[in-house]
Short mmCIF file of C-alpha atoms in Angstrom, two decimals:
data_model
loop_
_atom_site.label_atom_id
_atom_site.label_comp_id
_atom_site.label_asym_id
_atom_site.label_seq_id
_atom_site.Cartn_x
_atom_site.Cartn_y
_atom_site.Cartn_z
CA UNK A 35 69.48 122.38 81.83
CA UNK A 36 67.34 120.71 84.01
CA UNK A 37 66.84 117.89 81.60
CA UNK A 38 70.34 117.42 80.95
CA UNK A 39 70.52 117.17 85.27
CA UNK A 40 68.21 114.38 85.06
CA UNK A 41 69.95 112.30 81.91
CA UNK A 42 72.78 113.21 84.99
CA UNK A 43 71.37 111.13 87.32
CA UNK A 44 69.54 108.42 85.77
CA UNK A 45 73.02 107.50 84.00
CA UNK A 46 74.99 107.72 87.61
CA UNK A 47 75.50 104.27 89.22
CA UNK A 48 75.34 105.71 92.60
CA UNK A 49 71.53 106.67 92.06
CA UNK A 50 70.95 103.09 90.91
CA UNK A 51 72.63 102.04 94.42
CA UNK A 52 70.68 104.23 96.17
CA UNK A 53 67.51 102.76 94.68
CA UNK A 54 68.33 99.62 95.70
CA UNK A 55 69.04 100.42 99.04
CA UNK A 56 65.77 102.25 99.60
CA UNK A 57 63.82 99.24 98.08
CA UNK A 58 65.67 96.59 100.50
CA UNK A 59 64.69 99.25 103.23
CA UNK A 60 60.86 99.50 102.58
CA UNK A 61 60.18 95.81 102.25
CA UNK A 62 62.17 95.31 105.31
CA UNK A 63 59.96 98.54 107.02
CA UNK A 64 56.61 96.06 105.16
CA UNK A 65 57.68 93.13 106.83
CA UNK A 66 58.69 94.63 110.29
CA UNK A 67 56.78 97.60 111.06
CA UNK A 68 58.95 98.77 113.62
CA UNK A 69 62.30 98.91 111.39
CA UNK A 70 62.70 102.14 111.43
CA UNK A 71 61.59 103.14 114.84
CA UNK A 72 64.98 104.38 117.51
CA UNK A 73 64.73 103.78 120.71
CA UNK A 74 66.90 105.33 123.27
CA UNK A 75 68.70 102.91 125.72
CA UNK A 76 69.70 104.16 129.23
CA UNK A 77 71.50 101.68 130.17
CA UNK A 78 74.34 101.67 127.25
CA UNK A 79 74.22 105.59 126.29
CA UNK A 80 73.07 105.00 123.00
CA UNK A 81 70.36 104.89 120.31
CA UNK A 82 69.54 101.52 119.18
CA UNK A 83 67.00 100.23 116.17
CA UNK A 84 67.57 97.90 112.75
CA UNK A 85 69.28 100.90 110.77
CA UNK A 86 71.81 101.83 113.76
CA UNK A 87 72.53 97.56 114.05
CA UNK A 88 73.17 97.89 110.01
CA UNK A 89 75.27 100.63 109.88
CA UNK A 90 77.22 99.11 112.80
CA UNK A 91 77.31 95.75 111.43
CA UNK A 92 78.76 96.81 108.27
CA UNK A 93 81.84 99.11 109.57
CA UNK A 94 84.24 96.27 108.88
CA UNK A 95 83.03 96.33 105.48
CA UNK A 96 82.78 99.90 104.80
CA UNK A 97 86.14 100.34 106.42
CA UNK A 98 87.79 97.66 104.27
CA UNK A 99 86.20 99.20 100.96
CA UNK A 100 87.61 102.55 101.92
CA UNK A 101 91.10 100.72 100.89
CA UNK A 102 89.54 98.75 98.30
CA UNK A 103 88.12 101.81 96.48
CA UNK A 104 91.48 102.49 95.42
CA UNK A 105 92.67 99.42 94.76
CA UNK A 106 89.94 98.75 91.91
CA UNK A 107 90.73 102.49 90.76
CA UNK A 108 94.04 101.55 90.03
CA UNK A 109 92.69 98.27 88.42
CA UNK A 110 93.93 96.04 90.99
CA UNK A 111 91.90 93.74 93.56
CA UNK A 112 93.11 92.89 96.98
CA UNK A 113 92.17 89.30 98.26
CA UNK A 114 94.15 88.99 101.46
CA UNK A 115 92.41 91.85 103.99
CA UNK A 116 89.99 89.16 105.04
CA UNK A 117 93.00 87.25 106.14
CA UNK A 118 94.87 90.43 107.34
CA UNK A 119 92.01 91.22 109.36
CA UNK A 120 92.34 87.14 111.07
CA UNK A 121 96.00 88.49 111.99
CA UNK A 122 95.12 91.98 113.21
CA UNK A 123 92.47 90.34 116.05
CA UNK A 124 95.01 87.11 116.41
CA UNK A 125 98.17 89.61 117.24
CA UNK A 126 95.85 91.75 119.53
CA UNK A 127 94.82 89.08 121.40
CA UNK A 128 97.83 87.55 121.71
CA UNK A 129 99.80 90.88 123.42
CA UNK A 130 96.49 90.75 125.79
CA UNK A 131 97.49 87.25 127.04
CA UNK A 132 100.60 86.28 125.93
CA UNK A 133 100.38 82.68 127.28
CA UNK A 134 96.81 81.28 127.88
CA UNK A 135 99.05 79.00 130.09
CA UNK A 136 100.33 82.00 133.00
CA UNK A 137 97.65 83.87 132.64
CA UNK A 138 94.54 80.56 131.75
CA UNK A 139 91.71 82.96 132.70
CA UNK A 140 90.47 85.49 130.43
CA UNK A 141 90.03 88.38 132.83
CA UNK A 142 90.33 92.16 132.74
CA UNK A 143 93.73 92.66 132.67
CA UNK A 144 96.74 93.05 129.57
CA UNK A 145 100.18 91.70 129.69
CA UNK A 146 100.79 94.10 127.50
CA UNK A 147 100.39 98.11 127.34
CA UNK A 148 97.41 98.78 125.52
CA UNK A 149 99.00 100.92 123.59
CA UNK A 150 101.06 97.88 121.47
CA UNK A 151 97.50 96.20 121.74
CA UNK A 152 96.36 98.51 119.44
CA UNK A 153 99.80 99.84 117.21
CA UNK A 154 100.92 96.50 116.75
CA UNK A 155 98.78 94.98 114.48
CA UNK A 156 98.31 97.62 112.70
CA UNK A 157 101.84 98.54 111.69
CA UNK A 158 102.36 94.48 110.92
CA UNK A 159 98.63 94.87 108.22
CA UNK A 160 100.22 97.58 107.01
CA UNK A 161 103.61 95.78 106.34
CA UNK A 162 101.97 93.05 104.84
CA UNK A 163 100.00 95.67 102.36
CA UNK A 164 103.58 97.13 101.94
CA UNK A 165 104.51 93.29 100.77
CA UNK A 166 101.39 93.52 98.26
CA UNK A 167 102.12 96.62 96.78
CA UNK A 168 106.01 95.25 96.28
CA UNK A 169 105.09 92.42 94.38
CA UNK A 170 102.31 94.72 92.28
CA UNK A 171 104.87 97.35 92.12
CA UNK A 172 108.30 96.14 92.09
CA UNK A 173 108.39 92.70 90.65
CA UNK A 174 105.00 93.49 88.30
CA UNK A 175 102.72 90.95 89.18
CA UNK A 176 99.15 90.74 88.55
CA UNK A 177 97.55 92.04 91.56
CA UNK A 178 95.05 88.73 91.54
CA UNK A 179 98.13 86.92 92.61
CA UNK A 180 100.11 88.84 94.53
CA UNK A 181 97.84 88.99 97.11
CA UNK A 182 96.40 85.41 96.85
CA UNK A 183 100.01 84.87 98.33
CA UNK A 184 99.14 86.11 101.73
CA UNK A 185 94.76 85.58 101.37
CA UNK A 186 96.52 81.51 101.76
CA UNK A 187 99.06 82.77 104.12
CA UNK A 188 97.53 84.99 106.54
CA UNK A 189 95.18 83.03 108.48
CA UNK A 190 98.38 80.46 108.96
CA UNK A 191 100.45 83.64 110.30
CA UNK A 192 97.32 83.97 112.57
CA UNK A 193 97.05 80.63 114.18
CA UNK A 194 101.28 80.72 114.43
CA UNK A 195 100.52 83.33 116.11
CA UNK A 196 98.40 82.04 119.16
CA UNK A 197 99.79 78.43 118.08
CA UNK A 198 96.26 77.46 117.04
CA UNK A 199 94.74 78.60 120.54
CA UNK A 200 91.78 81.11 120.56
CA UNK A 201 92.37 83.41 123.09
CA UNK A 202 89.79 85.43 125.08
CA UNK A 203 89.49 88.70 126.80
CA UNK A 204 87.20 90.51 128.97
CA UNK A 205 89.78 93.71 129.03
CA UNK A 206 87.09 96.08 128.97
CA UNK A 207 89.39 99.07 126.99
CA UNK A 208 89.67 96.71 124.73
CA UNK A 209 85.91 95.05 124.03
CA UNK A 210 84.54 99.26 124.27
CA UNK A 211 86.49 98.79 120.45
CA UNK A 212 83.58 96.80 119.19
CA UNK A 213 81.20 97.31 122.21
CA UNK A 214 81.62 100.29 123.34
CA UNK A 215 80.22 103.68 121.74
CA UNK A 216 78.96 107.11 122.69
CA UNK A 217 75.31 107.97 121.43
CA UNK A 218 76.01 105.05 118.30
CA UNK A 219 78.05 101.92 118.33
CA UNK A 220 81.84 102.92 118.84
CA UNK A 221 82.34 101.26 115.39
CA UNK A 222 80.11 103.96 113.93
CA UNK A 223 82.43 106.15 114.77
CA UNK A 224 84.91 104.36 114.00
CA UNK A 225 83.63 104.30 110.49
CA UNK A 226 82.48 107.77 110.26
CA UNK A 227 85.88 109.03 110.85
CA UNK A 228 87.93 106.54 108.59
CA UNK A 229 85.33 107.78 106.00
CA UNK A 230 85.88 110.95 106.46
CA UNK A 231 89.68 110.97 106.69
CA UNK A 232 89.92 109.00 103.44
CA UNK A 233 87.80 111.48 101.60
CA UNK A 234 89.35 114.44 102.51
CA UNK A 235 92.85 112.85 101.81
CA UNK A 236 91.73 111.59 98.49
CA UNK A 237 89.57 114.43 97.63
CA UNK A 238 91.18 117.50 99.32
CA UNK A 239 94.21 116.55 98.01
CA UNK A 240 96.07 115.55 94.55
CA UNK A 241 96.40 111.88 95.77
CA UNK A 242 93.02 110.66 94.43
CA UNK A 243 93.85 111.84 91.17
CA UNK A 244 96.63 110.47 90.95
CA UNK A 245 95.17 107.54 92.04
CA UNK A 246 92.27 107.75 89.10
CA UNK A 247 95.10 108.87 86.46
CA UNK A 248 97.28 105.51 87.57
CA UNK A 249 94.18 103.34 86.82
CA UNK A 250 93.29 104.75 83.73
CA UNK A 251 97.12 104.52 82.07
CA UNK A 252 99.79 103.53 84.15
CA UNK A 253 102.40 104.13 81.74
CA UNK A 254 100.85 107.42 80.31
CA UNK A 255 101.19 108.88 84.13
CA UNK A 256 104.90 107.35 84.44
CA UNK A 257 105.38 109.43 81.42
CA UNK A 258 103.54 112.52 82.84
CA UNK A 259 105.87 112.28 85.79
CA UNK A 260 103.48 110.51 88.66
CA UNK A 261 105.74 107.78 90.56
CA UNK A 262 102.93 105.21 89.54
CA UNK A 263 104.92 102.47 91.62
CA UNK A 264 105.12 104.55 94.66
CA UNK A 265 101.58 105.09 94.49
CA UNK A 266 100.29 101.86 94.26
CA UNK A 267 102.93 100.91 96.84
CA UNK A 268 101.01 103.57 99.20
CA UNK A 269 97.39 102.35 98.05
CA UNK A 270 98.30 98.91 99.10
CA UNK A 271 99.51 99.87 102.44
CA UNK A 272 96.85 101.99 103.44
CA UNK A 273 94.26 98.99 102.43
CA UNK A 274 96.39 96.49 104.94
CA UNK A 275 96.19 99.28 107.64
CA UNK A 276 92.46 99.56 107.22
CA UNK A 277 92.48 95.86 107.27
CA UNK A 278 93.74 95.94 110.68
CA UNK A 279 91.32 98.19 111.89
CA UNK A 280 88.48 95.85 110.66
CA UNK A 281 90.19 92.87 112.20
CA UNK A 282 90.56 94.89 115.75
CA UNK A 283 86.83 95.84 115.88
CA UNK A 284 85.76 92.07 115.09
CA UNK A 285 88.21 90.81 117.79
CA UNK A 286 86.44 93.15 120.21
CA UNK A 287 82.87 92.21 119.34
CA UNK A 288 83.61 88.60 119.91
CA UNK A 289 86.04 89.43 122.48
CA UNK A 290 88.58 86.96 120.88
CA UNK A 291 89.98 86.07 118.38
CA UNK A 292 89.46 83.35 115.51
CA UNK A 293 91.66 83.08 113.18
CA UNK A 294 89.41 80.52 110.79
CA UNK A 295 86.61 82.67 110.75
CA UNK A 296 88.03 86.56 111.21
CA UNK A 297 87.16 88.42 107.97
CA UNK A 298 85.85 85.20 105.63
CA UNK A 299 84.52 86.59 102.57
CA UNK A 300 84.76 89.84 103.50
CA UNK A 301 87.10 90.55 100.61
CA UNK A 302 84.50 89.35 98.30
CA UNK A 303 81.71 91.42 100.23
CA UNK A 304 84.51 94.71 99.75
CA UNK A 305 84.63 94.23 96.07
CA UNK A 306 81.07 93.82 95.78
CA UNK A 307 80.68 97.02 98.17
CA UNK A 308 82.75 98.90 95.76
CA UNK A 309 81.30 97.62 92.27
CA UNK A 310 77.84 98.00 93.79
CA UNK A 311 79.27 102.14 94.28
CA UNK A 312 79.75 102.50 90.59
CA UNK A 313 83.57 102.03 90.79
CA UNK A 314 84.35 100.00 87.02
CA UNK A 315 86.98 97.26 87.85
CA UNK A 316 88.80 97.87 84.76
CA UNK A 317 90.06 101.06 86.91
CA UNK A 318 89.70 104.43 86.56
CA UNK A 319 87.92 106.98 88.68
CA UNK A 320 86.14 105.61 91.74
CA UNK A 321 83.43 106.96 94.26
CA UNK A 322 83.79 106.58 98.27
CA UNK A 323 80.20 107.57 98.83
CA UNK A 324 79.32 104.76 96.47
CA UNK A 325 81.23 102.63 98.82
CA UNK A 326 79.66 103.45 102.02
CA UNK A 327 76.20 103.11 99.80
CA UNK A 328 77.25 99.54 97.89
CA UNK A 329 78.36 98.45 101.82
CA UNK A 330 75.12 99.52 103.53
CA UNK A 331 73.59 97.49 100.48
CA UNK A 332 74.98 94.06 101.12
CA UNK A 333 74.12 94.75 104.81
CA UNK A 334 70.56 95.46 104.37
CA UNK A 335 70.32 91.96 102.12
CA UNK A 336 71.56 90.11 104.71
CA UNK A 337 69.18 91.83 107.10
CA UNK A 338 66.23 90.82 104.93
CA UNK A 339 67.22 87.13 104.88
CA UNK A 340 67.08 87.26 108.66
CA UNK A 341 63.61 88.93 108.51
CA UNK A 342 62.20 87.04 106.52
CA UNK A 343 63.52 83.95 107.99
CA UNK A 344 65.31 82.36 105.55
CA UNK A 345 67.94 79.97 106.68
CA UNK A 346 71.16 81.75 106.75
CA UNK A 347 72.87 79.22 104.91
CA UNK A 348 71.27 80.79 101.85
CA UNK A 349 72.13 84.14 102.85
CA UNK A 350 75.18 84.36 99.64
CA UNK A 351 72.95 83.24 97.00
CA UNK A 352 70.36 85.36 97.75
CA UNK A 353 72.75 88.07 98.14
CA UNK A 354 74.09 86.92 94.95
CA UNK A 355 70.92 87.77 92.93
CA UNK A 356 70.09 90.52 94.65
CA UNK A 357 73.66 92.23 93.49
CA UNK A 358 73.14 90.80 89.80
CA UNK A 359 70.29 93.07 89.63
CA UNK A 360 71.62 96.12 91.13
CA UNK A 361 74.73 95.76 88.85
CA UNK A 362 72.46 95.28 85.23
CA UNK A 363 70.59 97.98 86.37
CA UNK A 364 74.17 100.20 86.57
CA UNK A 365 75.13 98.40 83.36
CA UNK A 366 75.81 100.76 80.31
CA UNK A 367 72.86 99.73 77.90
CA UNK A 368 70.77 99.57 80.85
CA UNK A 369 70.98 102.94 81.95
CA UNK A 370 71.18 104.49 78.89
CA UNK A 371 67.63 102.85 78.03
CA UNK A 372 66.38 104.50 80.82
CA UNK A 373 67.50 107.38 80.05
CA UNK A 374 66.65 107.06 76.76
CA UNK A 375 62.47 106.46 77.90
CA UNK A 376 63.05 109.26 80.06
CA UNK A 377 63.40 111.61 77.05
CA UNK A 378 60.67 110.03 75.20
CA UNK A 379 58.40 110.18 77.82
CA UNK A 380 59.24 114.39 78.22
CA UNK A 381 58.44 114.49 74.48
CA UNK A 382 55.28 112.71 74.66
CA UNK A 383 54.50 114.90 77.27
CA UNK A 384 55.37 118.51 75.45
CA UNK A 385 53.75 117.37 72.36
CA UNK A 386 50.52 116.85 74.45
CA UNK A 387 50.48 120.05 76.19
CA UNK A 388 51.48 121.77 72.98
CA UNK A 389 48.67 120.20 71.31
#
C-alpha cells in the first residue's frame, strides 16, 4: 500500500510543481539570506517579507487561472482576460472621474457611487465572457478564435472608454483594493477568498464534474443529458468576471488606469499557471490547487530574475526555460521513469536486506 502511495505521487503533476516551487524558493533563500524572514510593519497593519510580496504579486494571476482552470478542462483557452482586465480598471476609473476636464485633479473624491465603481465593470467582463461563451457555444467556434475577437478588441473598448486619456485617482476606498489589506495585502485576501469560493463551488458541488465530463466528450455528456452549451456558456462568464476582478486590483495598485499595459501577457502567464498545475490542455479533469501552485511558480521565477539581477527584459525567456523543465518533468514518459527507478531502487534495496 504504501508503495503504491508513492508510485501515487511521483506520477502526480502537482508534486512535480511543488518541487519546482521549493527549488526556485531555496536558491532565492541562497542568494538572499533574509527571503524568508517576516517582519511586522506598524505603520501599515501588516506582515511584510519576499513570500507575502509573491503571493500578493501574483493574485491577478491566480485569480485569472481560477477561470482559466475551467476553461482548459473543457478544452478551450481564453485569450482576451488580459484585455478584459485593461477594461475592468479603464471603466473604474472612468466612473471615478468622469471627465479629467471638470474634475482635472486626481483627488479623493468619486463622481460616481462607489458602489457602480466596483459593479460596473464587473457585470460588463462578465458580459463580454457571456459574448465568448456564445460564439464557443452557440455559433461553435474554436475557442482560439472566439476570444482572439475581443484579446484585439478589448484594449480599444478601453481607451474608447477614457478616449485614450489615463485617468488617475487618489480615492482612497478605492486604492485600499490593491493597497490596502488587514494583517496581508488586501489582494491576499482577495485571492484567498476567490480561491476558496471557486473550490467549494466546483468541488462541493456537481458543477466541476460536469465541467471535467464536458472536456472529456462533449457530445457523450449532451447525450447523457448535461446542457454542455449552457455550461461552457457559464465557464466563460465566470472567467470574464474574474477578469474584472484582476483588472480592478491592478487599477488600484497603480492608482490608474492603462489601458496598453493592464493585464499584457497575463493570459499567457494563466495558461502557463494552469499547465504548470497538471491541468492537460486537451481537457479533461483539472486541479485548482495546481493553479494556485503553477501561479506562485511563475511568480517566484520572476522574483529570481530580480535577485539575481538580471535585466528584466529577459525576464520571459528565462521564465520560458524554467517552465520547459517543470512541464518535461510532468511529462508522461518522464514521470513514469521515475517512477519506474523508484521501484527498482526498493528492489535493490529488499534484495540486499534479504541477503
Amino acid at each position: 500500500m504504501r508503495k503504491q502511495h508513492l508510485d501515487g505521487i511521483l506520477k502526480s503533476k502537482i508534486f512535480w510543481a511543488i518541487i519546482a516551487e521549493l527549488a526556485i524558493l531555496i536558491v532565492c533563500g541562497i542568494l538572499r539570506p533574509d527571503f524568508f524572514r517576516l517582519k511586522w510593519i506598524d505603520q501599515t497593519g501588516m506582515w511584510s517579507g519576499s513570500l507575502i510580496d509573491i503571493i500578493n504579486y501574483s493574485s491577478e494571476i491566480t485569480i485569472i487561472a481560477m477561470g482559466m482552470s475551467m476553461v482548459i478542462a473543457l478544452g478551450g483557452t481564453d485569450l482576451s482576460v488580459g484585455s478584459l482586465m485593461a477594461v475592468s480598471g479603464a471603466i473604474a476609473l472612468k466612473l471615478l472621474r468622469w471627465d479629467v476636464v471638470e474634475f482635472p485633479t486626481p483627488g479623493d473624491f468619486t463622481v460616481r457611487p462607489f458602489a457602480l465603481v466596483i459593479l460596473v465593470p464587473l457585470v460588463v467582463c462578465a458580459l463580454m465572457g457571456a459574448f465568448n461563451g456564445t460564439l464557443i457555444s452557440r455559433f461553435k467556434m474554436q475557442p482560439i478564435i472566439a476570444t482572439l475577437v475581443l484579446m484585439v478588441a478589448g484594449r480599444g473598448i478601453a481607451q474608447i472608454t477614457t478616449n485614450g486619456k489615463q485617468f488617475t485617482t487618489m480615492f482612497e476606498p478605492f486604492r485600499q483594493i490593491g493597497l490596502g489589506g488587514f494583517i496581508v495585502p488586501m489582494p491576499v485576501i482577495i485571492t484567498i477568498v476567490v480561491v476558496t469560493v471557486m473550490a467549494l463551488f466546483t468541488r462541493k458541488t456537481s458543477f466541476g464534474m460536469f465541467v471535467e465530463s464536458v472536456g472529456i466528450n462533449r457530445n457523450a455528456s449532451r447525450v447523457s443529458g448535461l446542457r454542455s452549451n449552457r455550461i461552457i456558456m457559464i465557464v466563460y462568464i465566470i472567467t470574464g468576471f474574474l477578469a474584472g476582478i484582476s483588472g480592478l486590483i491592478y487599477s488600484s495598485r497603480i492608482s490608474s488606469c492603462d489601458s496598453n499595459n493592464a493585464g499584457l501577457n497575463y493570459e499567457m502567464d494563466a495558461i502557463l499557471a494552469v499547465v504548470i498545475g497538471g491541468t492537460s490542455m486537451t481537457g479533461g479533469k483539472f486541479s485548482l490547487a495546481g493553479t494556485v501552485v503553477g501561479s506562485l511558480v511563475i511568480r517566484t521565477i520572476t522574483t529570481l530574475v530580480l535577485f539575481l539581477g538580471i535585466n528584466p527584459d529577459a525576464i520571459m525567456a528565462i521564465k520560458a526555460g524554467i517552465i520547459a523543465v517543470v512541464i518535461v518533468l510532468q511529462s508522461e514518459p518522464v514521470r513514469r521513469k521515475m517512477s519506474e527507478l523508484g521501484k527498482n531502487r526498493k528492489q535493490a534495496i529488499g534484495g540486499e536486506a534479504r541477503a
